[in-house]
Coordinates of C-alpha atoms and ligand atoms in Angstrom, one line a residue:
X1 CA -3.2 107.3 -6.9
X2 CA -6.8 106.5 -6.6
X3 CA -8.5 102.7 -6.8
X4 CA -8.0 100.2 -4.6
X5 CA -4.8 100.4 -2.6
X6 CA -2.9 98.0 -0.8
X7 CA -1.9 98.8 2.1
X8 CA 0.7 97.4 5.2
X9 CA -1.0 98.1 8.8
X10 CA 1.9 97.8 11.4
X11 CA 0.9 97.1 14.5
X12 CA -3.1 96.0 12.7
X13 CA -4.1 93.7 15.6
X14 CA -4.4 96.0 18.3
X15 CA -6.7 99.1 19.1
X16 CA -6.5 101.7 16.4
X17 CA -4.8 99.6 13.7
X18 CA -7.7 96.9 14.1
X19 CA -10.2 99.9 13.5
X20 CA -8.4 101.6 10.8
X21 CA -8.0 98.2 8.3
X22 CA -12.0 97.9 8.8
X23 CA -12.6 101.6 7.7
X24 CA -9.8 100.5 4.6
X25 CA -11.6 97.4 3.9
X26 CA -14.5 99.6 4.4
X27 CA -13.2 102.1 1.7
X28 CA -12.4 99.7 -0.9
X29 CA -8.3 99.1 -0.2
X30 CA -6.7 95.9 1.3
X31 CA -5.1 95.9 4.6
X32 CA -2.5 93.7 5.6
X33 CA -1.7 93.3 8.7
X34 CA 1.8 92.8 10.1
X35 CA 1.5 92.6 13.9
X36 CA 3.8 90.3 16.5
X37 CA 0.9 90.1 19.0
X38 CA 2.4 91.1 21.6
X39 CA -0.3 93.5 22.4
X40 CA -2.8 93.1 20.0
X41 CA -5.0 90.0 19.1
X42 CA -5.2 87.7 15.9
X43 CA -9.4 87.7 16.5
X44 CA -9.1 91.4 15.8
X45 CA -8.0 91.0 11.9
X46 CA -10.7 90.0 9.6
X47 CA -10.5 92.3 7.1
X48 CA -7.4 91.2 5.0
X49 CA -4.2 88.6 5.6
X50 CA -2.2 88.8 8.9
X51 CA 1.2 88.1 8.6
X52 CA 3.1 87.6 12.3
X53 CA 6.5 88.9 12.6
X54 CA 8.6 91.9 14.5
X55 CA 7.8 95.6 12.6
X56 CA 12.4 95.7 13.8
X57 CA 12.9 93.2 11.2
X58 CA 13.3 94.9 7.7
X59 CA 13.9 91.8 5.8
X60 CA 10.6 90.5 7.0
X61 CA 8.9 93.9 6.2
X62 CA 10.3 94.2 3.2
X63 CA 9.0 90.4 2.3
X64 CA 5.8 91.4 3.5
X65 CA 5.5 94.3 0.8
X66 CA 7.0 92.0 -1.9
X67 CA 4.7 89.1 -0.8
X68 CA 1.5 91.1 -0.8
X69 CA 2.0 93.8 -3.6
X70 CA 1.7 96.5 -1.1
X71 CA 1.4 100.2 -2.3
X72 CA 1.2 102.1 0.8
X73 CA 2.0 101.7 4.4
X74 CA 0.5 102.9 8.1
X75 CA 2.5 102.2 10.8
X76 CA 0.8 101.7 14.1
X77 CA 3.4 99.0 15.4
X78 CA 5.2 100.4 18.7
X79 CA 4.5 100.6 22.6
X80 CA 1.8 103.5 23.9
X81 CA 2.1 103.1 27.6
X82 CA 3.5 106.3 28.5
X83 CA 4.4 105.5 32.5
X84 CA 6.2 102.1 31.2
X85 CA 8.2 104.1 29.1
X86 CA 9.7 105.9 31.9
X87 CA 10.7 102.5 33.5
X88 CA 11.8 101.2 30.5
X89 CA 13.4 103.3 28.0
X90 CA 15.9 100.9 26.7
X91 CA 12.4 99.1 25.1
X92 CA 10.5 102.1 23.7
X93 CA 13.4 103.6 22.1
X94 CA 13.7 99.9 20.7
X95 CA 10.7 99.0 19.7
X96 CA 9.3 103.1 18.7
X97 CA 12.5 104.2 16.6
X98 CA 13.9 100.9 15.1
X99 CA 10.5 100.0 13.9
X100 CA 10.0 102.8 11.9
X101 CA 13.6 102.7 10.8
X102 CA 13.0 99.5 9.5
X103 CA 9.6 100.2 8.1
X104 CA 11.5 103.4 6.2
X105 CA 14.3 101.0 5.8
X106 CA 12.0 98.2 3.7
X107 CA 9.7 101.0 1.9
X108 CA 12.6 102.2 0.4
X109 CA 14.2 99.1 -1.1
X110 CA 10.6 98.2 -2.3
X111 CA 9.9 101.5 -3.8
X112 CA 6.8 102.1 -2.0
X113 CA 6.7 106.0 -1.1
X114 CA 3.4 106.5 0.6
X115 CA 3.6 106.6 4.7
X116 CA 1.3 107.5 7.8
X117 CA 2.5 107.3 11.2
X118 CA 0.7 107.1 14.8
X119 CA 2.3 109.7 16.7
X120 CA 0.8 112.2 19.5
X121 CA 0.1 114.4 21.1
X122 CA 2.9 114.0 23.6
X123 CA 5.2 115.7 21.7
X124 CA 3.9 118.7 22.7
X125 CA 5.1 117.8 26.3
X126 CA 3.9 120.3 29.1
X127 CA 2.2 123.2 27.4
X128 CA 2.5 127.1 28.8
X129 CA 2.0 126.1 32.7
X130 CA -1.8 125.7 32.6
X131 CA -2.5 127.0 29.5
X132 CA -6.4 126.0 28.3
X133 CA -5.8 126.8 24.7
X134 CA -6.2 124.5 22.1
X135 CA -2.9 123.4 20.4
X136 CA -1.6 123.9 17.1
X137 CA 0.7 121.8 14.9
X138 CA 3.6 125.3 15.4
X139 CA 4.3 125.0 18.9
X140 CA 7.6 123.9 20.2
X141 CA 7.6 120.1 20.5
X142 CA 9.2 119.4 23.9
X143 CA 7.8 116.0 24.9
X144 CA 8.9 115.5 29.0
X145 CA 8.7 111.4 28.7
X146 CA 10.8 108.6 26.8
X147 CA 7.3 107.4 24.7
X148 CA 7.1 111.3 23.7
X149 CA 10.6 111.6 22.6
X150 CA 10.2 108.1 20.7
X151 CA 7.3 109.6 18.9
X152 CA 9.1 112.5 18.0
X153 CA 12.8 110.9 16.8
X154 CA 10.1 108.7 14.7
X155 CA 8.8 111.8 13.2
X156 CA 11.8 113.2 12.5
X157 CA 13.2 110.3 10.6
X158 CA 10.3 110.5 8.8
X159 CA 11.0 113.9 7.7
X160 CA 14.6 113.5 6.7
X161 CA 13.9 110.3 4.9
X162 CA 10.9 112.3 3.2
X163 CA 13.6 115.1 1.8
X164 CA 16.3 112.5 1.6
X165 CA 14.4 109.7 -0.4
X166 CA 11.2 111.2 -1.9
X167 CA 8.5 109.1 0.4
X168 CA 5.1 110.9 1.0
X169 CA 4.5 111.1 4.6
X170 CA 1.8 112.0 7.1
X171 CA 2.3 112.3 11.0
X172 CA -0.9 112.0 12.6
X173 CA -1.0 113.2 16.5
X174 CA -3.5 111.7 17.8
X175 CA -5.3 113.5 21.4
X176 CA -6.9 111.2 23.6
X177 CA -8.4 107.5 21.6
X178 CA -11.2 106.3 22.4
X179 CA -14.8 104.6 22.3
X180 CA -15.1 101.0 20.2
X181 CA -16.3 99.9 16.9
X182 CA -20.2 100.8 17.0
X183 CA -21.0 97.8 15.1
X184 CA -19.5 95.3 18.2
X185 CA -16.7 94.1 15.8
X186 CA -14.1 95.5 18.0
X187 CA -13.1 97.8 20.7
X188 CA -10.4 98.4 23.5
X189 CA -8.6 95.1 25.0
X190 CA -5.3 96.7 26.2
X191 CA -4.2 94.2 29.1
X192 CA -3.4 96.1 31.6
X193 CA -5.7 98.8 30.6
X194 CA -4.2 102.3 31.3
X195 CA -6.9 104.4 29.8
X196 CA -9.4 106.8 31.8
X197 CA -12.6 105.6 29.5
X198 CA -12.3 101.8 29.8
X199 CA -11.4 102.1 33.3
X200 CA -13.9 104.4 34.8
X201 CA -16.1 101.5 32.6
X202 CA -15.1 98.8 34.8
X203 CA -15.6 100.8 37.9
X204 CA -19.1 101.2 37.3
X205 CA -19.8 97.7 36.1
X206 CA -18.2 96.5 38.9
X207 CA -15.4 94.8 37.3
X208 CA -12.8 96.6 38.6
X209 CA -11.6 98.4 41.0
X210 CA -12.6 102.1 42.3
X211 CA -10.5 105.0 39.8
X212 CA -8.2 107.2 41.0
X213 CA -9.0 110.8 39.7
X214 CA -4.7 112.4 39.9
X215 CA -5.0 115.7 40.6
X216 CA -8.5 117.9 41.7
X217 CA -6.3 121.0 41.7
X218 CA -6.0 121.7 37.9
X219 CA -6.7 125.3 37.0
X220 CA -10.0 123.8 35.6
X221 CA -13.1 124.9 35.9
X222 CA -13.4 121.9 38.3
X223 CA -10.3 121.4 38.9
X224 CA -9.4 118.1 37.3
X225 CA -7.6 117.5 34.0
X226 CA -8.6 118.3 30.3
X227 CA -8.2 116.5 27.7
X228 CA -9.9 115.7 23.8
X229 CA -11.5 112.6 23.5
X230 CA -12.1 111.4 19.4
X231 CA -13.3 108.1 18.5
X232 CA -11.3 105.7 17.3
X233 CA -14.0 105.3 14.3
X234 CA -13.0 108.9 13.5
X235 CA -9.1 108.1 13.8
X236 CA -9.8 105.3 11.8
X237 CA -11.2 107.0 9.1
X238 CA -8.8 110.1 8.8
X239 CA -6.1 107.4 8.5
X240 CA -8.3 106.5 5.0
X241 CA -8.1 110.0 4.1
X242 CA -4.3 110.6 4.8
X243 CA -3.2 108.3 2.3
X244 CA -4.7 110.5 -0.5
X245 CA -3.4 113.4 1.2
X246 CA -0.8 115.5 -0.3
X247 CA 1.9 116.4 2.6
X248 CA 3.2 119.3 0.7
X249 CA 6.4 120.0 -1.0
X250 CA 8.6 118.7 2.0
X251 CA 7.0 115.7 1.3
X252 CA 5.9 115.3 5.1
X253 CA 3.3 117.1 6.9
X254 CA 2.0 116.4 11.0
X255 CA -1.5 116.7 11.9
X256 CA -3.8 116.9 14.8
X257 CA -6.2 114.5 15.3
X258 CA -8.8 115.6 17.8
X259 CA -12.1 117.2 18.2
X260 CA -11.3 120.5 19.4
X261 CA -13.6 120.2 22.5
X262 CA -12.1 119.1 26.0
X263 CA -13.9 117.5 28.6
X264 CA -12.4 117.1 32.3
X265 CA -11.7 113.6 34.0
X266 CA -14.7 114.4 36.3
X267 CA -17.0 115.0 33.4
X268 CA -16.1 111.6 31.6
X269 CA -16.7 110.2 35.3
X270 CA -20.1 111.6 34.9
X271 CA -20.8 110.2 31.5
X272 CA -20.0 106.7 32.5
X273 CA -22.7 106.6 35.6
X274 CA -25.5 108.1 32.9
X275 CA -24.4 105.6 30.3
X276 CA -23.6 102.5 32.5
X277 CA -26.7 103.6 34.3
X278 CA -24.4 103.3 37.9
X279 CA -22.3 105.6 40.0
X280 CA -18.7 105.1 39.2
X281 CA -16.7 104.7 42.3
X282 CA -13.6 107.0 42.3
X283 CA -11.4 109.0 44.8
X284 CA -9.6 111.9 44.5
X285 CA -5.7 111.3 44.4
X286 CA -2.6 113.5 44.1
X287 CA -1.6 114.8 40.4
X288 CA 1.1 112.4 38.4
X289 CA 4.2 114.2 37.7
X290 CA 4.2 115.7 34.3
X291 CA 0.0 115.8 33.7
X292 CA -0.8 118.9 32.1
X293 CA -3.6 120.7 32.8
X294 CA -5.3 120.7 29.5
X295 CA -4.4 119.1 26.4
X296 CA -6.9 119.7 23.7
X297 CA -6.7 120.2 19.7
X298 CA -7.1 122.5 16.7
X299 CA -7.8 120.5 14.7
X300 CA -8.0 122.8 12.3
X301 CA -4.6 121.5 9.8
X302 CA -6.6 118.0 9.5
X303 CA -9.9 119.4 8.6
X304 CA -8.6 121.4 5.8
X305 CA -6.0 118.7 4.5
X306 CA -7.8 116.0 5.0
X307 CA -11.9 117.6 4.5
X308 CA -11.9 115.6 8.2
X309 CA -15.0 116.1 10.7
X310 CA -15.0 114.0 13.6
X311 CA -18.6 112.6 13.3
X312 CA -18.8 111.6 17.4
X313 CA -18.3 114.9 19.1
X314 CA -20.9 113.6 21.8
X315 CA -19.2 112.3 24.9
X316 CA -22.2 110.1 25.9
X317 CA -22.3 108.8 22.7
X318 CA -18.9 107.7 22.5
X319 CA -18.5 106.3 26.0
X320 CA -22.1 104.1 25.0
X321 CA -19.8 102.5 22.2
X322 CA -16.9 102.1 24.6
X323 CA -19.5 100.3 27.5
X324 CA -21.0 97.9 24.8
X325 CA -17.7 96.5 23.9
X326 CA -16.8 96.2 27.3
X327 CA -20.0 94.7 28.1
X328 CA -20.0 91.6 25.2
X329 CA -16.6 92.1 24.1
X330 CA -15.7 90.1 21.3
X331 CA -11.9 89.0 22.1
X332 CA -9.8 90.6 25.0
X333 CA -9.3 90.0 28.4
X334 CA -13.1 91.3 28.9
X335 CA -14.5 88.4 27.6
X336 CA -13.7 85.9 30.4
X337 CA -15.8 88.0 32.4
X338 CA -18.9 87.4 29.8
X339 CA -17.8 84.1 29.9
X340 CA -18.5 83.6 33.5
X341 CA -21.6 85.5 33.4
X342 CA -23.0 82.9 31.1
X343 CA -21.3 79.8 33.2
Ligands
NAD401 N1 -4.3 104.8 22.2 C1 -4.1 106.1 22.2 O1 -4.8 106.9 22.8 C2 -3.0 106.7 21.3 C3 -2.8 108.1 21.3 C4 -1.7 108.6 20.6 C5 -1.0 107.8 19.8 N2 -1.2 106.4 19.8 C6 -0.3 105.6 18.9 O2 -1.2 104.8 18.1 C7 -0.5 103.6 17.8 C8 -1.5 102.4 18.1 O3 -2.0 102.6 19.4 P1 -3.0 101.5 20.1 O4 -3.7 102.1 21.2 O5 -3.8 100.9 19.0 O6 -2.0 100.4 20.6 P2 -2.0 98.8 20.7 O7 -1.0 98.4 21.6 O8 -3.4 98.4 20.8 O9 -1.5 98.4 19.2 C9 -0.2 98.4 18.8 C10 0.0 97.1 18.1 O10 1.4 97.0 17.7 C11 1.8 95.6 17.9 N3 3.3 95.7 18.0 C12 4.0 96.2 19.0 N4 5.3 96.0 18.8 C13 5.4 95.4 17.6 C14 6.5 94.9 16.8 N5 7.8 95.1 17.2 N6 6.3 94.3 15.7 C15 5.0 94.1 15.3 N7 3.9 94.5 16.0 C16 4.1 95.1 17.1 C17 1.1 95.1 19.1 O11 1.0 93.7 19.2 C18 -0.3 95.8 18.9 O12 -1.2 95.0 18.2 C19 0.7 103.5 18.6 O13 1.8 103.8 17.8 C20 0.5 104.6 19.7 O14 1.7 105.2 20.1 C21 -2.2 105.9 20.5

């Protein structure tokens, strides 16, 4: 199909989603947004309808696709924090796998066929102890937390339903999100925040508190952890070019989405205080069970299937975009802090 699509964004109103129906809207299609708030915010959708309701609840997703004509369908919709999902599994399995059932459920009584998912790269789990290599789409999937194993029961679904029922799917594992709209439209408002950028951020503004690096004794070559950082501009924009994508005769296909380069916790650190133009406090703290040393892309499947490049591959230049939201964010719980600036 090419043209204008219209297309259901699960999940639209918070970080990614938000991103990805501008880069639609961007690219000609229609996003509508079906989002229950509970982590994302209504400010955030302004490039198509937003319809509130629960992603769980086929009969209002299938309404959805009947009320809005809807041709194709990204699901963000779920819960990301990965340390809540080891306190509460009972939720993630919840919210992770009966959302995409019922997203597979509705698609399929609607006749709408064409599907990309959100997962991650959790699902690799712990990589070959202290491996540095970049990861490929072929190694074992052996996630070592409940929001891992969500991700990869969603997949899996995905996949049978793909065989079972014909639909066209496309699994994209994302590495390590980040940075914020460079035009100021939008950016990061997770509340609480669990992510190293838009912490280390408020460290070195001086809006919150000193980080915690976990873990100094990596085999790294300084010792703390690895990881691939790609904009959510770029994730936004391979999520436009995986609807065209053709996911092979199995009708499903997973792909990394990262940039291929790693940089360590203590180098990001280093990037905020140039950006921000201040130190950013921090400590060194013990390693968090279950951190691997490096986790880092080939991105190599997505940049063939897709023709994807991520275009920030700079890690000053994507923690500037990340400190300018945070410093006149539009929406979010940033903003009361602008707010009080100005009072
Ligand atoms: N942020 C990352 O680094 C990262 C990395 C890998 C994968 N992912 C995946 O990407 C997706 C989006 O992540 P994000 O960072 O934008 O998260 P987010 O929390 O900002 O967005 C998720 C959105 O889903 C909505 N939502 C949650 N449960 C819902 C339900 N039952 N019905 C309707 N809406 C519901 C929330 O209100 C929120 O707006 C998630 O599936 C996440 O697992 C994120």
């Amino acid at each position: 199909m090419s043209g204008t699509r219209r297309v259901l964004v699960t999940g639209g109103a918070g970080y990614i989603g938000s991103h990805t129906a501008k880069a639609l809207a961007r690219a000609g299609h229609i996003p509508i947004v079906l989002d229950d708030l509970s982590n994302g915010h209504a400010e955030a959708v302004r490039w198509g309808p937003l319809v509130i309701g629960d992603v769980r609840d086929v009969e209002a997703v299938r309404r959805c696709i009947h009320d809005h004509a809807v041709d194709s369908v990204i699901h963000f919709a779920g819960l990301i924090e990965v340390g809540r999902s080891v306190r509460e599994p009972d939720a993630f399995w919840d919210y992770n796998l009966n959302g995409v059932a019922a997203v597979l459920q509705a698609m399929r009584a609607s006749g709408v066929s064409r599907l990309v998912f959100s997962s991650t790269a959790a699902v690799y789990g712990q990589p070959e102890n202290g491996s540095l290599e970049p990861l490929g789409e072929t190694l074992p999937l052996l996630p070592i937390n409940p929001y891992g194993d969500t991700k990869l029961a969603a997949e899996r679904l995905i996949a049978a339903y793909a065989r079972a029922y014909g639909i066209q799917a496309t699994a994209l594992r994302y590495f390590n999100a980040c940075g914020a709209d460079p035009e100021g439209d939008l950016g990061e408002a997770h509340d609480p925040e669990s992510h190293l950028i838009p912490l280390a951020i408020e460290a070195a503004l001086g809006l919150g508190p000193a980080l915690t690096v976990f873990g100094g004794d990596f085999p790294t070559p300084d010792g703390s952890c690895v990881r691939d950082y790609v904009h959510v501009s770029d994730l936004a924009r391979a999520h436009v070019l995986a609807l065209e994508a053709d996911p092979g005769p199995d009708g499903f296909a997973a792909m990394n989405l990262g940039t291929g380069r790693g940089y360590s916790v203590l180098e990001v650190i280093a990037a905020v205080s140039r950006t921000v133009g201040r130190a950013t406090p921090h400590a060194m703290g013990a390693r968090r069970s279950g951190d691997p040393a490096s986790l880092v892309a080939d991105p190599g499947r997505a940049q063939r299937g897709l023709r994807w490049r991520p275009r920030y591959t700079d890690l000053d230049e994507i923690v500037a975009t990340a400190a300018a939201w945070r410093r006149r964010p539009a929406f979010g719980p940033g903003l009361a802090d602008v707010l009080s600036e100005v009072a």
